[in-house]
Coordinates of C-alpha atoms and ligand atoms in Angstrom, one line a residue:
X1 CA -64.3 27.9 77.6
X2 CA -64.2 24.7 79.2
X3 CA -60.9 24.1 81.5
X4 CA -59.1 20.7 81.1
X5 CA -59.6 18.9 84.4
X6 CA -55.9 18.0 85.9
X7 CA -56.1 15.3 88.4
X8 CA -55.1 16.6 91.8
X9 CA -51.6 15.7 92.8
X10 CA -52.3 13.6 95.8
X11 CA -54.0 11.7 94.0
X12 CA -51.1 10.8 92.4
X13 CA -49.1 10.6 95.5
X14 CA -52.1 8.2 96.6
X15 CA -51.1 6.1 93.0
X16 CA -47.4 5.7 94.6
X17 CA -48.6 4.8 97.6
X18 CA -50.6 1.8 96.0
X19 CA -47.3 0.6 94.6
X20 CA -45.4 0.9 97.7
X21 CA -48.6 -1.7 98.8
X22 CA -47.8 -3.4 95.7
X23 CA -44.1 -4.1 95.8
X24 CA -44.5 -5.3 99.8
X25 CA -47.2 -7.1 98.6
X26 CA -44.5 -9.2 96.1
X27 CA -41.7 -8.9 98.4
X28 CA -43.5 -11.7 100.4
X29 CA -42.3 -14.0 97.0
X30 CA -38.9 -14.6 96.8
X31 CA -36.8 -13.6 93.5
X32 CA -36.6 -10.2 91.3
X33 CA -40.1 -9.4 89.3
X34 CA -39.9 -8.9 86.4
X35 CA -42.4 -6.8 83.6
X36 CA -42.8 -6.8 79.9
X37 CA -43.9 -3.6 78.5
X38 CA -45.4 -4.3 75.2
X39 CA -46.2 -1.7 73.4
X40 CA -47.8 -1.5 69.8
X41 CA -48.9 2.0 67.9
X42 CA -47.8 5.5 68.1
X43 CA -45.1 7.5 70.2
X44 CA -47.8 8.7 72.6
X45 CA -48.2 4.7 73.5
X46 CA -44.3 4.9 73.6
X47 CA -44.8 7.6 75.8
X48 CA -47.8 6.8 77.7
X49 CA -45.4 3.0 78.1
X50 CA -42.8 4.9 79.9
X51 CA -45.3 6.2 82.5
X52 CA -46.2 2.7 82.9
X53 CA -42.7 1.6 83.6
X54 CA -42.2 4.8 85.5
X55 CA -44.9 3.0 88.3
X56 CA -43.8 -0.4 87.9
X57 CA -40.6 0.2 88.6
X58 CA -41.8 1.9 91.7
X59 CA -43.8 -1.3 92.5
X60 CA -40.5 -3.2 92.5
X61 CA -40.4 -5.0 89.1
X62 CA -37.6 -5.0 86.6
X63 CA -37.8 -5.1 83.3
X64 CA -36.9 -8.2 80.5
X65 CA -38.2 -7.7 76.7
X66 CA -39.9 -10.8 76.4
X67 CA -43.1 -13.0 77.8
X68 CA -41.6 -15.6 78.9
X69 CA -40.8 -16.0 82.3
X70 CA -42.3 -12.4 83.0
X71 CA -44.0 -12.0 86.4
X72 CA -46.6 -9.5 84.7
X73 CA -47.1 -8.6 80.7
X74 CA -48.3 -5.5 79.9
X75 CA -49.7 -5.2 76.5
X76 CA -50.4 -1.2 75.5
X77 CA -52.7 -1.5 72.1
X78 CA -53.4 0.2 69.1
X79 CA -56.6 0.6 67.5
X80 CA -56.0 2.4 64.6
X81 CA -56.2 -0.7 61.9
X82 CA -57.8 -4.2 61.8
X83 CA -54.2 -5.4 61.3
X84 CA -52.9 -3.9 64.7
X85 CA -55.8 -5.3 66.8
X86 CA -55.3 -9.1 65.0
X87 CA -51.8 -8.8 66.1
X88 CA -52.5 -7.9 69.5
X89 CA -55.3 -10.8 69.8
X90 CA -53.1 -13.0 68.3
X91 CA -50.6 -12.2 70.6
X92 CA -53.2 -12.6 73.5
X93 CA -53.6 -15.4 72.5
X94 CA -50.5 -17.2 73.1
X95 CA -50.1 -15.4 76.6
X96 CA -52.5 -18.4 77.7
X97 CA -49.3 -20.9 76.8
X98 CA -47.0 -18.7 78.5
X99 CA -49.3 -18.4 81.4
X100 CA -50.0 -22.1 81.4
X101 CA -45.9 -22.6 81.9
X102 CA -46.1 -19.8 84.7
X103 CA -49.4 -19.4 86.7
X104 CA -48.8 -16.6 88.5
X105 CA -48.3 -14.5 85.6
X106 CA -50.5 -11.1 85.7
X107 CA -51.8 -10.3 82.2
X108 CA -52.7 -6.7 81.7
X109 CA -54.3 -5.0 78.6
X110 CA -54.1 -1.4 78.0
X111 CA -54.2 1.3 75.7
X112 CA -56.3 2.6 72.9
X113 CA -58.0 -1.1 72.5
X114 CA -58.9 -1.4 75.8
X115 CA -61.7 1.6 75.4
X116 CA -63.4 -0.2 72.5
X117 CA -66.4 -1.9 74.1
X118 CA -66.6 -4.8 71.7
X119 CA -62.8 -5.6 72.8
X120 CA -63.4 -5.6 76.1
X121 CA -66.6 -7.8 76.1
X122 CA -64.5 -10.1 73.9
X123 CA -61.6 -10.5 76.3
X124 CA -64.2 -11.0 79.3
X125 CA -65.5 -13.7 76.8
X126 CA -62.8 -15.5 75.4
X127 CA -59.6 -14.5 77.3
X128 CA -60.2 -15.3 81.1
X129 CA -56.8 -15.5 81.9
X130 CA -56.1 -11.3 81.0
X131 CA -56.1 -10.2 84.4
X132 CA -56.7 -6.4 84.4
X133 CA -58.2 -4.2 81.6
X134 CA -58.0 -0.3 81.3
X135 CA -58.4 2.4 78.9
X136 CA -56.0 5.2 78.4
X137 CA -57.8 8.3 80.4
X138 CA -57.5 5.5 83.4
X139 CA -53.5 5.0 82.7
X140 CA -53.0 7.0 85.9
X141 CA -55.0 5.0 87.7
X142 CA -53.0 1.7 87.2
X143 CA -51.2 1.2 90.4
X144 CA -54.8 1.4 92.2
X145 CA -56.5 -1.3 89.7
X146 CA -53.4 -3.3 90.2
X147 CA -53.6 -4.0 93.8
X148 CA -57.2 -4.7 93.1
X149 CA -56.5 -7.2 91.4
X150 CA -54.0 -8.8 93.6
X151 CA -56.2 -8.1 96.9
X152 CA -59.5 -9.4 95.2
X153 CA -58.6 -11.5 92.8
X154 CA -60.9 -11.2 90.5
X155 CA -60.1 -10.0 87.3
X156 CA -60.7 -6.0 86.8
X157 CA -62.3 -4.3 83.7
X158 CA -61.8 -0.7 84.0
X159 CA -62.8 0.8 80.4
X160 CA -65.9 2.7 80.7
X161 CA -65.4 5.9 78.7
X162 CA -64.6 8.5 81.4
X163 CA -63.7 12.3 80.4
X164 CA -59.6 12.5 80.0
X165 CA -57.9 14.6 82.5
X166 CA -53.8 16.1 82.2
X167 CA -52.2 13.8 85.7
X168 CA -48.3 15.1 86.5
X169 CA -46.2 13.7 88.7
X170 CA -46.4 10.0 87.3
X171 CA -42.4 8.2 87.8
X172 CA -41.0 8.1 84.2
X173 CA -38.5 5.3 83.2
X174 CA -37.2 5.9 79.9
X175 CA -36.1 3.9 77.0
X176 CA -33.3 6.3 76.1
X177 CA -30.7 8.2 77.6
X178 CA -30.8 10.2 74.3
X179 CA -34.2 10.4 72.8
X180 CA -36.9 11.9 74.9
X181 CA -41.0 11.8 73.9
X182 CA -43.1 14.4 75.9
X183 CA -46.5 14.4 75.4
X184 CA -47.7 18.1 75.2
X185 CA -51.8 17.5 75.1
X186 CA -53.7 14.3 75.0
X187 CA -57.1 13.4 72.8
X188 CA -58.4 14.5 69.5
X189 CA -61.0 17.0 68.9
X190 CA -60.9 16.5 65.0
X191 CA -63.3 13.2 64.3
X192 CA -61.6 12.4 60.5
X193 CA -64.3 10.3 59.4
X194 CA -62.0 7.0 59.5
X195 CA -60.2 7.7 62.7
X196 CA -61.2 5.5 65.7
X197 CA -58.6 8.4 68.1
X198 CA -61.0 10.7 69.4
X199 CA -63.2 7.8 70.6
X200 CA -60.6 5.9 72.2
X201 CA -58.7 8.8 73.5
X202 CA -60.8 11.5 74.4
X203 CA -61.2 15.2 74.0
X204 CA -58.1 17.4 73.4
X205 CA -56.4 18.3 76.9
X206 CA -52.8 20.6 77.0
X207 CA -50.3 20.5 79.5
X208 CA -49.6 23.7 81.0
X209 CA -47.0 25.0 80.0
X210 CA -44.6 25.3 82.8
X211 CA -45.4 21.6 83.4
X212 CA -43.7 21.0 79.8
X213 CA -41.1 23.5 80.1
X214 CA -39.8 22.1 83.8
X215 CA -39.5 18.2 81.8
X216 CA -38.1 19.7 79.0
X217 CA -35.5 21.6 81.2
X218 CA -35.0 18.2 83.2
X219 CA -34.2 16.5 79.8
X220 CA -31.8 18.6 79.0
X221 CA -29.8 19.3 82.0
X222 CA -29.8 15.5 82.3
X223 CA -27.8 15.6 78.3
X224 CA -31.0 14.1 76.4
X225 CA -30.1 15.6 72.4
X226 CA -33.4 14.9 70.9
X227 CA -36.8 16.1 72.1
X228 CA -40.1 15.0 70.7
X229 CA -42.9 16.6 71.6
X230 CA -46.2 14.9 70.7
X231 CA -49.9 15.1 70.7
X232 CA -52.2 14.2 68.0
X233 CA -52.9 17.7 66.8
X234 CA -50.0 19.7 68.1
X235 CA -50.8 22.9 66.4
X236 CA -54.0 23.1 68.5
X237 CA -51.6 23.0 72.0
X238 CA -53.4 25.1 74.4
X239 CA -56.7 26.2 72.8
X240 CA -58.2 24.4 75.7
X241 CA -55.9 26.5 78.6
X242 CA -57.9 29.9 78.3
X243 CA -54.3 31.5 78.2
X244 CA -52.8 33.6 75.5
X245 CA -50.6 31.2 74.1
X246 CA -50.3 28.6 71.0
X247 CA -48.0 26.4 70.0
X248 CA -45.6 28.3 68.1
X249 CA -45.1 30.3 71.6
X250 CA -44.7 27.2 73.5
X251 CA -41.5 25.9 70.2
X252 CA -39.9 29.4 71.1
X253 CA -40.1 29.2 75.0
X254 CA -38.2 26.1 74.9
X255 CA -35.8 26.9 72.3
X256 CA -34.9 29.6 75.1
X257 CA -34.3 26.7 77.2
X258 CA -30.2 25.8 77.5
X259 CA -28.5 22.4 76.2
X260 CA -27.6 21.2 73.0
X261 CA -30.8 19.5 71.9
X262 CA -33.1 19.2 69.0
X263 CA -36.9 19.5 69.2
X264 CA -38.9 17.8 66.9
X265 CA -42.8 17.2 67.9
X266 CA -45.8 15.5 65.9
X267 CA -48.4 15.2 64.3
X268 CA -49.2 18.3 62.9
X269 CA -52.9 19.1 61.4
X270 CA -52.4 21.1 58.2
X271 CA -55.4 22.8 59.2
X272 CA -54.0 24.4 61.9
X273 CA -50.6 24.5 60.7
X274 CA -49.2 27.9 58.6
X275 CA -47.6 30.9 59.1
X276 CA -47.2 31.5 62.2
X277 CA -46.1 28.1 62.6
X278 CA -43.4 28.1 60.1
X279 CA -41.9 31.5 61.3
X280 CA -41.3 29.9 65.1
X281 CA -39.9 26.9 63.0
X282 CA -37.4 29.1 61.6
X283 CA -36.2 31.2 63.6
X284 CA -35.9 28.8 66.4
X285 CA -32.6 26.9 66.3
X286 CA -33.0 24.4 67.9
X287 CA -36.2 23.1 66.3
X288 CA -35.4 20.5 63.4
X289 CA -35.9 21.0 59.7
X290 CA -38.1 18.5 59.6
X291 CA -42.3 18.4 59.4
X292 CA -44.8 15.7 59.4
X293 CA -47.7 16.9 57.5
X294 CA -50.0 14.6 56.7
X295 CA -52.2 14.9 53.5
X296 CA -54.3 11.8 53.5
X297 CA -55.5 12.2 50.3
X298 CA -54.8 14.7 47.0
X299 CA -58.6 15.0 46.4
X300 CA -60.5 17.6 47.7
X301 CA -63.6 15.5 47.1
X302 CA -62.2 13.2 49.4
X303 CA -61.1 15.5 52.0
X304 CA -64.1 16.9 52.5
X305 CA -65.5 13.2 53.0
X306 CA -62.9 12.1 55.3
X307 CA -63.8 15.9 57.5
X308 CA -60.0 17.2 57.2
X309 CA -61.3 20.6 56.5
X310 CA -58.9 21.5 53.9
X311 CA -58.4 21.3 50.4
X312 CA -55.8 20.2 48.1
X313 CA -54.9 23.5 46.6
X314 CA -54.5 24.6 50.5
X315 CA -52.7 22.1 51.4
X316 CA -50.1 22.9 48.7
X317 CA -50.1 26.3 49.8
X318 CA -49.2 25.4 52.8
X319 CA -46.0 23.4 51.7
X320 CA -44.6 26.4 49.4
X321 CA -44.7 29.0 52.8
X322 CA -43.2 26.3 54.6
X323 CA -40.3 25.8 51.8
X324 CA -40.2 29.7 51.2
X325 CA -39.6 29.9 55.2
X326 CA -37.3 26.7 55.4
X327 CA -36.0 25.4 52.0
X328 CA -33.8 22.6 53.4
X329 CA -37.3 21.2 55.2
X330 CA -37.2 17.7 55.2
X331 CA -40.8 16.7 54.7
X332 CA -42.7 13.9 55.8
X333 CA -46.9 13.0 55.6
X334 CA -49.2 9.8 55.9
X335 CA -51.9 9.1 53.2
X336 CA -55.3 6.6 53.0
X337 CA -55.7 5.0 50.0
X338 CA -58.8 3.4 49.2
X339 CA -61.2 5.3 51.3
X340 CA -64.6 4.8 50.9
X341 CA -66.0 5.8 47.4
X342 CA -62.5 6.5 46.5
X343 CA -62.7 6.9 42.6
X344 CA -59.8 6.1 40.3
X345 CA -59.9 9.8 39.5
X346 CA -58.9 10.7 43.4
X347 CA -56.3 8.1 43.5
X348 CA -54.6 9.8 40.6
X349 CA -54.9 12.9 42.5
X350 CA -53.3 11.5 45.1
X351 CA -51.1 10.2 42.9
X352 CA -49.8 13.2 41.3
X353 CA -50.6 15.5 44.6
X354 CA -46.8 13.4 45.5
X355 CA -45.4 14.1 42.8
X356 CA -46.2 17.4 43.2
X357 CA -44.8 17.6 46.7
X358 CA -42.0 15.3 46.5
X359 CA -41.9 13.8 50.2
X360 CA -38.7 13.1 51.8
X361 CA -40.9 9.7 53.0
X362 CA -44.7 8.8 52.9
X363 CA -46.4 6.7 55.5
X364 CA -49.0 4.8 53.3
X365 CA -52.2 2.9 54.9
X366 CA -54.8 1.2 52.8
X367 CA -58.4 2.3 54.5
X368 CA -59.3 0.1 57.5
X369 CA -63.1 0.7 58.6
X370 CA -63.1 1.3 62.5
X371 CA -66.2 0.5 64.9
X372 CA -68.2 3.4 65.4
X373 CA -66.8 6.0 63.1
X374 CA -68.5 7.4 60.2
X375 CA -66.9 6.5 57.3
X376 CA -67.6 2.7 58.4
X377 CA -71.0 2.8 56.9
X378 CA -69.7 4.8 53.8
X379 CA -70.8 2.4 50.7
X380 CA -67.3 1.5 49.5
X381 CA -67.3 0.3 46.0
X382 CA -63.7 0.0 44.9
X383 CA -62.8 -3.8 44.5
X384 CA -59.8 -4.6 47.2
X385 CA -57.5 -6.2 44.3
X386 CA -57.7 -2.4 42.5
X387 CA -57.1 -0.7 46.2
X388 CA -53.9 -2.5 46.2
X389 CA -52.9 -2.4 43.3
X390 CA -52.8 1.7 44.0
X391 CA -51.8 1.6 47.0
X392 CA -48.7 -0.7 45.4
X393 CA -48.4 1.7 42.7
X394 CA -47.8 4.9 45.2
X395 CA -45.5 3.0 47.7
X396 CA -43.0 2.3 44.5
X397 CA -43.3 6.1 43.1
X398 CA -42.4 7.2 45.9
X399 CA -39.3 4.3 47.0
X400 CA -38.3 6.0 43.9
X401 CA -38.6 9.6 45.1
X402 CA -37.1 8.7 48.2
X403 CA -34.5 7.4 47.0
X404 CA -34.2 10.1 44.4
X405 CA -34.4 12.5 47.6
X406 CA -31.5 10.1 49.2
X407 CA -29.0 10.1 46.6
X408 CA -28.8 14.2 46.7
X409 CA -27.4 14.1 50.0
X410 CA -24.1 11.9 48.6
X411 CA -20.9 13.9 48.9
X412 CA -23.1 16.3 51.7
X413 CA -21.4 16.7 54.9
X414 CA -24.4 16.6 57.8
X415 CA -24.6 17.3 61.5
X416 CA -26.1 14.0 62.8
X417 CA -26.6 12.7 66.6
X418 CA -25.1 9.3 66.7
X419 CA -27.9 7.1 68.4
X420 CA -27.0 3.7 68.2
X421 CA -25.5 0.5 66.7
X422 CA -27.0 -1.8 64.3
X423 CA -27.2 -5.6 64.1
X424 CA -24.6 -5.1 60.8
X425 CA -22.0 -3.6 63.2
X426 CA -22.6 -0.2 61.9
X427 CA -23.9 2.9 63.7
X428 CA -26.7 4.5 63.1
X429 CA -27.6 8.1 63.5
X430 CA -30.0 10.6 62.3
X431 CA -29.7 13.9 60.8
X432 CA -31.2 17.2 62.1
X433 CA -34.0 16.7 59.4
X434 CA -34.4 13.0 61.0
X435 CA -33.3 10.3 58.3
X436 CA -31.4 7.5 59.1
X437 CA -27.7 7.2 58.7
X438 CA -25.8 4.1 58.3
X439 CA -22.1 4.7 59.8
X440 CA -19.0 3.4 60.1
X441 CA -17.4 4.4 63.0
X442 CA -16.3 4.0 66.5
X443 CA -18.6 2.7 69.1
X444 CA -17.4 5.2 71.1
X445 CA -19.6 8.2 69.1
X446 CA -22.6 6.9 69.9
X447 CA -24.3 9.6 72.2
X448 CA -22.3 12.2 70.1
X449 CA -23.1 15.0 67.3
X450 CA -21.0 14.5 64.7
X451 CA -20.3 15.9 61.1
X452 CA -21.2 13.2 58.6
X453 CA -19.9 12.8 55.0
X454 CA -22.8 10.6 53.2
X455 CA -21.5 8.2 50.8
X456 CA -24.3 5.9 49.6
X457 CA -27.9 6.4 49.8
X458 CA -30.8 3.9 49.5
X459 CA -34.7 4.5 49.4
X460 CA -34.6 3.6 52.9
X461 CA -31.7 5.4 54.8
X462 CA -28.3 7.0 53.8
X463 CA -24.7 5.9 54.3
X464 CA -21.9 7.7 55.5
X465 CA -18.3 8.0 57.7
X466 CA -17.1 10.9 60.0
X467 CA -15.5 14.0 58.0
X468 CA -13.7 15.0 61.0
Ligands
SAH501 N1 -53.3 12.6 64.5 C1 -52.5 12.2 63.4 C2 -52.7 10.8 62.9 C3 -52.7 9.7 63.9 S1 -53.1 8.2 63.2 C4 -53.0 13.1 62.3 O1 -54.1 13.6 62.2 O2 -52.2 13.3 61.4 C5 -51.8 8.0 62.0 C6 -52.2 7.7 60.6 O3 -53.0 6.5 60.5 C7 -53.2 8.8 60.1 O4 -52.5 9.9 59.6 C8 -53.8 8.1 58.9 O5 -53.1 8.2 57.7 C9 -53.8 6.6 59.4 N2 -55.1 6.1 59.7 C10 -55.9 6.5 60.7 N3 -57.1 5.9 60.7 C11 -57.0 5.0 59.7 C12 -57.9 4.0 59.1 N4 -59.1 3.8 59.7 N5 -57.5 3.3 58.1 C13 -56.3 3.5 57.5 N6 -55.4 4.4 58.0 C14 -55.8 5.1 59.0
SF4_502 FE1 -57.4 10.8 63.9 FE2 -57.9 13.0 62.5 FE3 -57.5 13.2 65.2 FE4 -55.4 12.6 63.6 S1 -56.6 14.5 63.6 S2 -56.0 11.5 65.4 S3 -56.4 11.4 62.0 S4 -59.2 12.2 64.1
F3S503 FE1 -52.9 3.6 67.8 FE2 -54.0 4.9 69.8 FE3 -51.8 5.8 68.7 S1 -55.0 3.9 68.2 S2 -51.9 5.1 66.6 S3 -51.9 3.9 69.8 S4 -53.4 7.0 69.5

């Protein structure tokens, strides 16, 4: 079995040592640096973000949420749709205004973009004012390509597709005092015909474990409530460790681990998901009720196109052990319509594969064809204007089961962990099974679990006050 390569630790040390070079490097300017971390995509860019403050922070740099006036703009992409990469070339694109105002602005591009040749080539092309370029197996590498830049001067591409390695010990500044992400394994192993992942991201790599269980037990002893541990396939965690463990192992060892917290991880392949699974879920405690399973599609015509490797009537299955093990299980997936060859009769199965089910909320994507995968060159016959006029048709049926879903948590009393305040001066907070709660109460419970009387519901979130 092939081991996943970790990067040796000095090497990392040598990382910090390149932003120690970096921040006496800017020290020689006078005023406070300041970054923008922009990220776009999934919680592993979230995460992968936080690393990415983690060493700028070390470099010296602050931190503002906007372009302007930032010293160095770090964009982290997404690759997943056309729409994502036209935002993030549109928004490239008015960095050379910003720049203009402020010339010694760095402009960095990284993330799952970056490792598309055809991006790359295009910003060498048409963006000559993007300073550094990387891909994300070379995220560890950014204080070194940094201070390349700045010693040099010339502008660095680093996105040749290099083999992904596990790196620990990378500074972590994050978001939330509250919420914690930790990335459990990197990559993709599964190639869905439509997915552009593996190919940007590499080859499935765990953690080890006690790498995981030491952040975990630093996130907790420093009063973080809500712990989400991600990867693209968690249910495949450590197949690549050559150690006798799986995933369901590594949700009990740190239920075991002490603090008040929830743990929540995704995204869970139901081909590796089941019983096993379901039974950790259970009896662990501290893990929510709460699962995102994504189905993509209700045929298993389709399935079998897009290489998910189950069917529909397993897939079903799969959902009545989990709500035999876990009846309150709040339930969650993501779903393509209009992949290519699509017939009206595998919509409908889609279609009634939700009914079926009855989602607490769907993610719902109309099929973008990515560079390089498979089901780009699939003859797609389905005119766009009947694509979305399904894909309109599902996202109402189910606003309507969500809201359906909603309304039976009125007069329900919930535990939820207050997280924040909204722009309408209520709270907001989330319950174990993760929807949103509107609240009105004091500022003062924010950071707090408290028992929550829902009032009002919407397709979109619920309402409610304290019951205490
Ligand atoms: N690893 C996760 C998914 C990550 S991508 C998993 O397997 O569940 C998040 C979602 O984006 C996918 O579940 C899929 O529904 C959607 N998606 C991925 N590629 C897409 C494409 N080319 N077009 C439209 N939607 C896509
Ligand atoms: Fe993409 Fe499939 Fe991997 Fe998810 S499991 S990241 S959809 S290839
Ligand atoms: Fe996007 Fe990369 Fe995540 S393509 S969805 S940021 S893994």
């Amino acid at each position: 079995m092939r081991q996943t390569p970790t990067i040796d630790p000095a090497e990392i040390r040598r990382q910090l040592a390149f932003c120690d070079q970096i921040r006496a490097l800017l020290d020689q300017r006078p005023g406070q640096k300041v970054a923008f971390v922009d990220t776009y995509g999934c919680q592993q860019n979230e995460a992968d973000s936080e690393r990415l403050r983690g060493y700028l922070a070390r470099m010296g740099y602050a931190f503002t949420d906007t372009e302007e006036g930032a010293d160095l703009v770090l964009m982290n992409t997404c690759a997943i749709r056309e729409h994502a990469e036209h935002r993030v070339f549109g928004n490239v694109g008015a960095l050379s205004h910003t720049k203009r105002r402020h010339p010694g602005q760095l402009i960095c591009l990284c993330g799952c973009m970056a490792r598309q040749d055809h991006v790359a080539q295009r910003l060498r092309q048409s963006f000559p004012y993007v300073d550094l370029v990387f891909g994300p197996q070379l995220l560890w590498q950014f204080p070194q390509l940094l201070l390349e830049k700045l010693t040099t001067g010339k502008r660095v591409f680093a996105t040749d597709d290099v083999p992904g390695a596990v790196a620990e010990g990378i500074p972590v500044v994050r978001q939330s005092t509250l919420k914690a992400w930790v990335s459990i394994m990197y990559g993709c192993n599964n190639f869905c015909t439509y997915c552009i992942v593996p190919y940007v991201r590499g080859r499935e790599r765990s953690r080890q474990p006690e790498d995981i269980l030491a952040e975990v037990r630093q996130l907790a002893q420093a009063g973080y409530k809500d712990i989400t541990l991600l990867g693209q396939n968690v249910n495949s965690y450590g197949k690549d460790l050559g150690l006798e463990i799986d995933f369901a192992w590594l949700l009990e060892q740190i239920n075991a681990i002490p603090g008040d917290f929830l743990i929540r991880f995704m995204t869970s392949h139901p081909k590796d998901a089941g019983p096993r699974l379901f039974d950790a879920m259970a009896a662990c405690e501290k893990v929510a009720p709460a699962l995102h399973l994504p189905f993509q599609s209700g045929s298993s015509r389709v399935l079998r196109a897009m290489n998910r490797k189950y069917t529909r009537e397993g897939y079903l299955a799969l959902v009545d052990q989990l709500r035999a093990r876990i009846p309150e299980i709040v339930l969650t997936s993501d779903v393509i319509v209009g992949f290519p060859g699509e017939t009206q009769e595998d919509f409908e199965e889609t279609m009634s594969l939700i009914e079926q089910v009855r989602y607490d909320a769907l993610f719902t994507f109309i099929f973008s064809p990515r560079r390089g995968t498979p089901a780009e060159k699939l003859p797609d016959p389905m005119p766009k204007e009947q694509k979305s006029a399904n894909f309109q048709r599902l996202l109402q049926r189910q606003n309507e089961i969500s809201g359906e879903k909603h309304r039976q948590y009125i007069g329900k009393t919930c535990r939820c962990l207050v997280d924040g305040q909204g722009s309408d001066g209520l709270l907001t907070a989330r319950t174990a099974g993760g929807r949103l709660v509107h609240l009105a109460a004091d500022p003062g419970c924010v950071g707090t679990w408290r028992q929550v009387r829902i009032t009002e519901a919407s397709t979109w979130a619920l309402f409610g006050e304290l019951a205490e």
